[in-house]
XYZ file of C-alpha atoms in Angstrom:
143
model
C 50.292 23.406 59.646
C 53.051 23.680 62.242
C 52.486 27.260 63.461
C 50.017 30.127 63.361
C 50.492 33.626 64.761
C 49.045 37.027 63.888
C 47.392 35.805 60.683
C 50.543 34.080 59.437
C 50.503 30.305 58.991
C 53.540 28.078 58.530
C 53.223 24.679 56.868
C 55.688 21.818 56.536
C 55.325 19.557 53.501
C 57.436 16.411 53.383
C 57.357 14.899 49.902
C 57.947 11.193 49.334
C 60.106 9.374 46.756
C 58.516 9.496 43.315
C 56.373 12.584 43.928
C 56.648 15.398 41.406
C 57.780 18.406 43.433
C 56.399 21.401 41.530
C 52.889 20.028 41.070
C 52.758 18.694 44.644
C 53.555 22.128 46.079
C 51.218 23.911 43.638
C 48.365 21.470 44.355
C 48.831 21.956 48.108
C 48.568 25.742 47.673
C 45.375 25.335 45.605
C 43.832 22.891 48.079
C 44.590 25.160 51.058
C 43.600 28.310 49.069
C 46.920 29.964 49.824
C 46.912 33.383 48.167
C 50.315 34.714 49.272
C 53.316 32.830 50.626
C 57.039 32.323 50.509
C 58.741 28.952 50.606
C 62.091 27.272 51.031
C 63.037 23.623 50.668
C 65.867 21.087 50.930
C 66.146 17.500 49.810
C 67.059 15.601 46.680
C 65.716 14.694 43.233
C 66.318 11.680 41.038
C 65.967 13.992 38.027
C 64.731 17.492 37.285
C 64.049 20.037 34.597
C 64.996 23.628 35.275
C 64.846 26.558 32.900
C 66.501 29.825 32.037
C 64.241 32.662 30.856
C 65.402 34.226 27.590
C 64.131 37.807 27.597
C 64.792 38.187 23.855
C 62.517 35.287 22.867
C 60.165 35.614 25.885
C 60.462 31.888 26.430
C 62.096 29.427 28.784
C 65.110 27.390 27.679
C 64.742 23.984 29.342
C 67.749 22.453 31.083
C 67.237 18.739 31.788
C 69.185 17.299 34.714
C 69.065 13.524 34.252
C 70.847 12.412 37.417
C 70.468 12.261 41.186
C 70.995 15.734 42.668
C 70.916 17.430 46.036
C 68.533 20.364 46.415
C 70.977 22.928 47.791
C 68.420 25.706 47.712
C 64.832 25.988 46.587
C 63.102 29.324 47.109
C 59.851 30.624 45.790
C 56.604 32.434 46.275
C 52.921 31.940 45.733
C 50.619 34.657 44.425
C 47.230 34.808 42.728
C 47.431 34.753 38.922
C 45.224 36.505 36.333
C 42.752 33.602 36.522
C 42.391 33.913 40.300
C 44.347 30.729 41.072
C 47.331 30.227 43.351
C 50.470 30.469 41.203
C 53.811 28.981 42.265
C 57.101 30.524 41.142
C 60.238 28.695 42.304
C 63.964 28.753 41.616
C 66.328 25.959 42.550
C 70.063 25.297 42.844
C 70.958 21.622 42.348
C 74.222 20.057 43.494
C 75.690 17.409 41.204
C 77.897 14.465 42.229
C 81.107 16.266 41.222
C 80.264 19.331 43.303
C 79.173 21.461 40.371
C 75.726 23.034 40.292
C 72.865 23.662 37.918
C 69.975 25.910 38.620
C 67.143 27.981 37.346
C 63.388 28.202 37.318
C 61.969 24.891 38.605
C 59.689 23.276 36.013
C 59.512 19.708 37.302
C 61.436 17.314 39.511
C 60.986 13.805 40.843
C 61.711 13.560 44.562
C 64.253 11.004 45.808
C 64.429 10.393 48.731
C 62.636 13.456 50.172
C 61.880 17.131 49.814
C 61.178 19.129 52.978
C 59.263 22.304 52.168
C 58.597 25.108 54.643
C 55.818 27.339 53.357
C 54.945 30.569 55.166
C 51.572 32.052 54.296
C 51.121 35.781 54.593
C 47.838 37.419 55.584
C 48.187 39.786 52.600
C 47.135 38.684 49.115
C 49.717 38.950 46.353
C 48.734 39.288 42.714
C 50.803 38.014 39.775
C 49.942 39.823 36.511
C 50.951 38.915 32.973
C 53.425 41.388 31.490
C 53.067 40.986 27.694
C 56.128 43.128 26.980
C 58.235 40.630 28.966
C 56.323 37.434 28.213
C 55.963 36.457 31.894
C 53.759 37.136 34.887
C 55.300 39.099 37.759
C 54.059 40.099 41.197
C 52.311 43.458 41.008
C 52.561 45.195 44.391
C 49.890 47.709 43.363
C 47.243 45.121 42.471
Protein backbone atom coordinates (compact mmCIF):
# COMPACT_ATOMS: atom_id res chain seq x y z
CA UNK A 1 0.00 0.00 0.00
CA UNK A 2 1.43 3.39 -0.95
CA UNK A 3 -1.41 5.67 0.20
CA UNK A 4 -4.58 5.74 2.26
CA UNK A 5 -7.03 8.62 2.62
CA UNK A 6 -10.74 8.84 3.41
CA UNK A 7 -11.30 5.08 3.10
CA UNK A 8 -9.51 4.85 -0.25
CA UNK A 9 -6.34 2.77 -0.48
CA UNK A 10 -3.82 2.85 -3.31
CA UNK A 11 -1.52 -0.11 -3.95
CA UNK A 12 1.48 -0.50 -6.24
CA UNK A 13 2.21 -3.99 -7.56
CA UNK A 14 5.47 -4.51 -9.43
CA UNK A 15 5.43 -7.86 -11.23
CA UNK A 16 8.64 -9.70 -12.05
CA UNK A 17 9.76 -11.45 -15.27
CA UNK A 18 7.93 -14.73 -15.75
CA UNK A 19 4.91 -13.87 -13.59
CA UNK A 20 1.49 -14.35 -15.14
CA UNK A 21 -0.12 -10.91 -15.00
CA UNK A 22 -3.86 -11.62 -14.82
CA UNK A 23 -3.65 -14.27 -12.10
CA UNK A 24 -1.10 -12.25 -10.10
CA UNK A 25 -3.40 -9.22 -9.99
CA UNK A 26 -6.50 -11.35 -9.29
CA UNK A 27 -4.73 -13.29 -6.51
CA UNK A 28 -3.58 -10.02 -4.91
CA UNK A 29 -7.18 -8.74 -4.89
CA UNK A 30 -8.38 -12.00 -3.29
CA UNK A 31 -5.61 -11.99 -0.68
CA UNK A 32 -6.28 -8.36 0.28
CA UNK A 33 -10.09 -8.88 0.08
CA UNK A 34 -10.48 -5.97 -2.32
CA UNK A 35 -14.17 -5.66 -3.17
CA UNK A 36 -14.11 -2.60 -5.45
CA UNK A 37 -11.19 -1.02 -7.29
CA UNK A 38 -9.90 0.43 -10.51
CA UNK A 39 -6.46 -0.23 -11.92
CA UNK A 40 -4.00 0.91 -14.54
CA UNK A 41 -0.67 -0.59 -15.56
CA UNK A 42 2.36 -0.21 -17.84
CA UNK A 43 5.17 -2.56 -18.70
CA UNK A 44 5.85 -5.35 -21.15
CA UNK A 45 4.99 -8.99 -21.85
CA UNK A 46 6.95 -11.73 -23.55
CA UNK A 47 3.63 -13.10 -24.84
CA UNK A 48 -0.06 -12.64 -24.16
CA UNK A 49 -3.54 -13.82 -24.99
CA UNK A 50 -6.24 -11.21 -25.41
CA UNK A 51 -9.81 -11.72 -26.52
CA UNK A 52 -12.66 -10.09 -28.36
CA UNK A 53 -16.18 -10.75 -27.05
CA UNK A 54 -18.57 -11.93 -29.76
CA UNK A 55 -22.05 -10.89 -28.66
CA UNK A 56 -23.70 -13.21 -31.20
CA UNK A 57 -22.05 -16.36 -29.82
CA UNK A 58 -21.72 -15.07 -26.22
CA UNK A 59 -18.12 -16.22 -26.21
CA UNK A 60 -14.62 -14.81 -26.36
CA UNK A 61 -12.53 -15.14 -29.52
CA UNK A 62 -8.94 -15.63 -28.35
CA UNK A 63 -6.18 -13.59 -29.98
CA UNK A 64 -2.72 -15.01 -29.20
CA UNK A 65 0.17 -12.54 -29.30
CA UNK A 66 3.31 -14.68 -29.47
CA UNK A 67 5.96 -11.96 -29.31
CA UNK A 68 7.48 -9.38 -26.98
CA UNK A 69 5.10 -6.43 -26.62
CA UNK A 70 4.89 -3.16 -24.75
CA UNK A 71 1.87 -2.66 -22.51
CA UNK A 72 0.71 0.71 -23.82
CA UNK A 73 -2.40 0.71 -21.68
CA UNK A 74 -3.94 -1.71 -19.24
CA UNK A 75 -7.12 -0.61 -17.47
CA UNK A 76 -9.56 -2.55 -15.41
CA UNK A 77 -11.76 -2.90 -12.39
CA UNK A 78 -12.41 -5.29 -9.56
CA UNK A 79 -15.88 -6.12 -8.29
CA UNK A 80 -17.49 -8.94 -6.32
CA UNK A 81 -18.88 -11.72 -8.51
CA UNK A 82 -21.98 -13.91 -8.01
CA UNK A 83 -19.91 -16.28 -5.83
CA UNK A 84 -18.80 -13.47 -3.52
CA UNK A 85 -15.20 -13.42 -4.79
CA UNK A 86 -13.15 -10.52 -6.11
CA UNK A 87 -13.46 -10.53 -9.90
CA UNK A 88 -10.92 -8.83 -12.18
CA UNK A 89 -11.95 -7.40 -15.55
CA UNK A 90 -9.12 -5.87 -17.61
CA UNK A 91 -8.56 -4.59 -21.13
CA UNK A 92 -5.14 -4.05 -22.65
CA UNK A 93 -3.55 -2.35 -25.66
CA UNK A 94 -0.27 -3.99 -26.71
CA UNK A 95 2.35 -2.29 -28.88
CA UNK A 96 4.16 -4.53 -31.36
CA UNK A 97 7.70 -4.06 -32.70
CA UNK A 98 6.47 -2.46 -35.95
CA UNK A 99 4.36 0.11 -34.10
CA UNK A 100 1.06 -1.64 -34.72
CA UNK A 101 -1.19 -2.62 -31.83
CA UNK A 102 -3.36 -5.47 -30.67
CA UNK A 103 -5.77 -5.29 -27.83
CA UNK A 104 -8.78 -6.64 -26.09
CA UNK A 105 -9.89 -8.35 -22.93
CA UNK A 106 -6.78 -9.57 -21.06
CA UNK A 107 -6.90 -13.34 -20.52
CA UNK A 108 -3.27 -14.09 -19.71
CA UNK A 109 0.18 -12.62 -20.19
CA UNK A 110 3.72 -13.44 -19.12
CA UNK A 111 5.56 -10.41 -17.76
CA UNK A 112 8.93 -9.44 -19.27
CA UNK A 113 10.66 -7.44 -17.87
CA UNK A 114 8.07 -5.81 -15.56
CA UNK A 115 4.49 -4.75 -15.09
CA UNK A 116 3.78 -1.79 -12.80
CA UNK A 117 0.19 -1.86 -11.58
CA UNK A 118 -1.49 0.97 -9.68
CA UNK A 119 -4.64 -0.29 -8.00
CA UNK A 120 -7.01 2.13 -6.27
CA UNK A 121 -9.47 0.55 -3.87
CA UNK A 122 -12.78 2.27 -3.30
CA UNK A 123 -14.63 2.20 0.02
CA UNK A 124 -17.82 1.21 -1.84
CA UNK A 125 -18.45 -2.41 -2.81
CA UNK A 126 -19.16 -3.13 -6.47
CA UNK A 127 -21.12 -6.18 -7.57
CA UNK A 128 -20.64 -7.99 -10.89
CA UNK A 129 -23.73 -10.02 -11.88
CA UNK A 130 -24.07 -12.61 -14.63
CA UNK A 131 -26.26 -11.41 -17.49
CA UNK A 132 -27.48 -14.62 -19.21
CA UNK A 133 -28.93 -12.72 -22.17
CA UNK A 134 -25.43 -11.37 -22.91
CA UNK A 135 -23.34 -14.31 -21.72
CA UNK A 136 -21.12 -12.17 -19.46
CA UNK A 137 -21.07 -10.65 -16.00
CA UNK A 138 -21.33 -6.87 -15.76
CA UNK A 139 -21.16 -4.41 -12.88
CA UNK A 140 -24.64 -3.85 -11.47
CA UNK A 141 -24.80 -0.39 -9.87
CA UNK A 142 -28.07 -1.28 -8.14
CA UNK A 143 -26.75 -4.40 -6.39
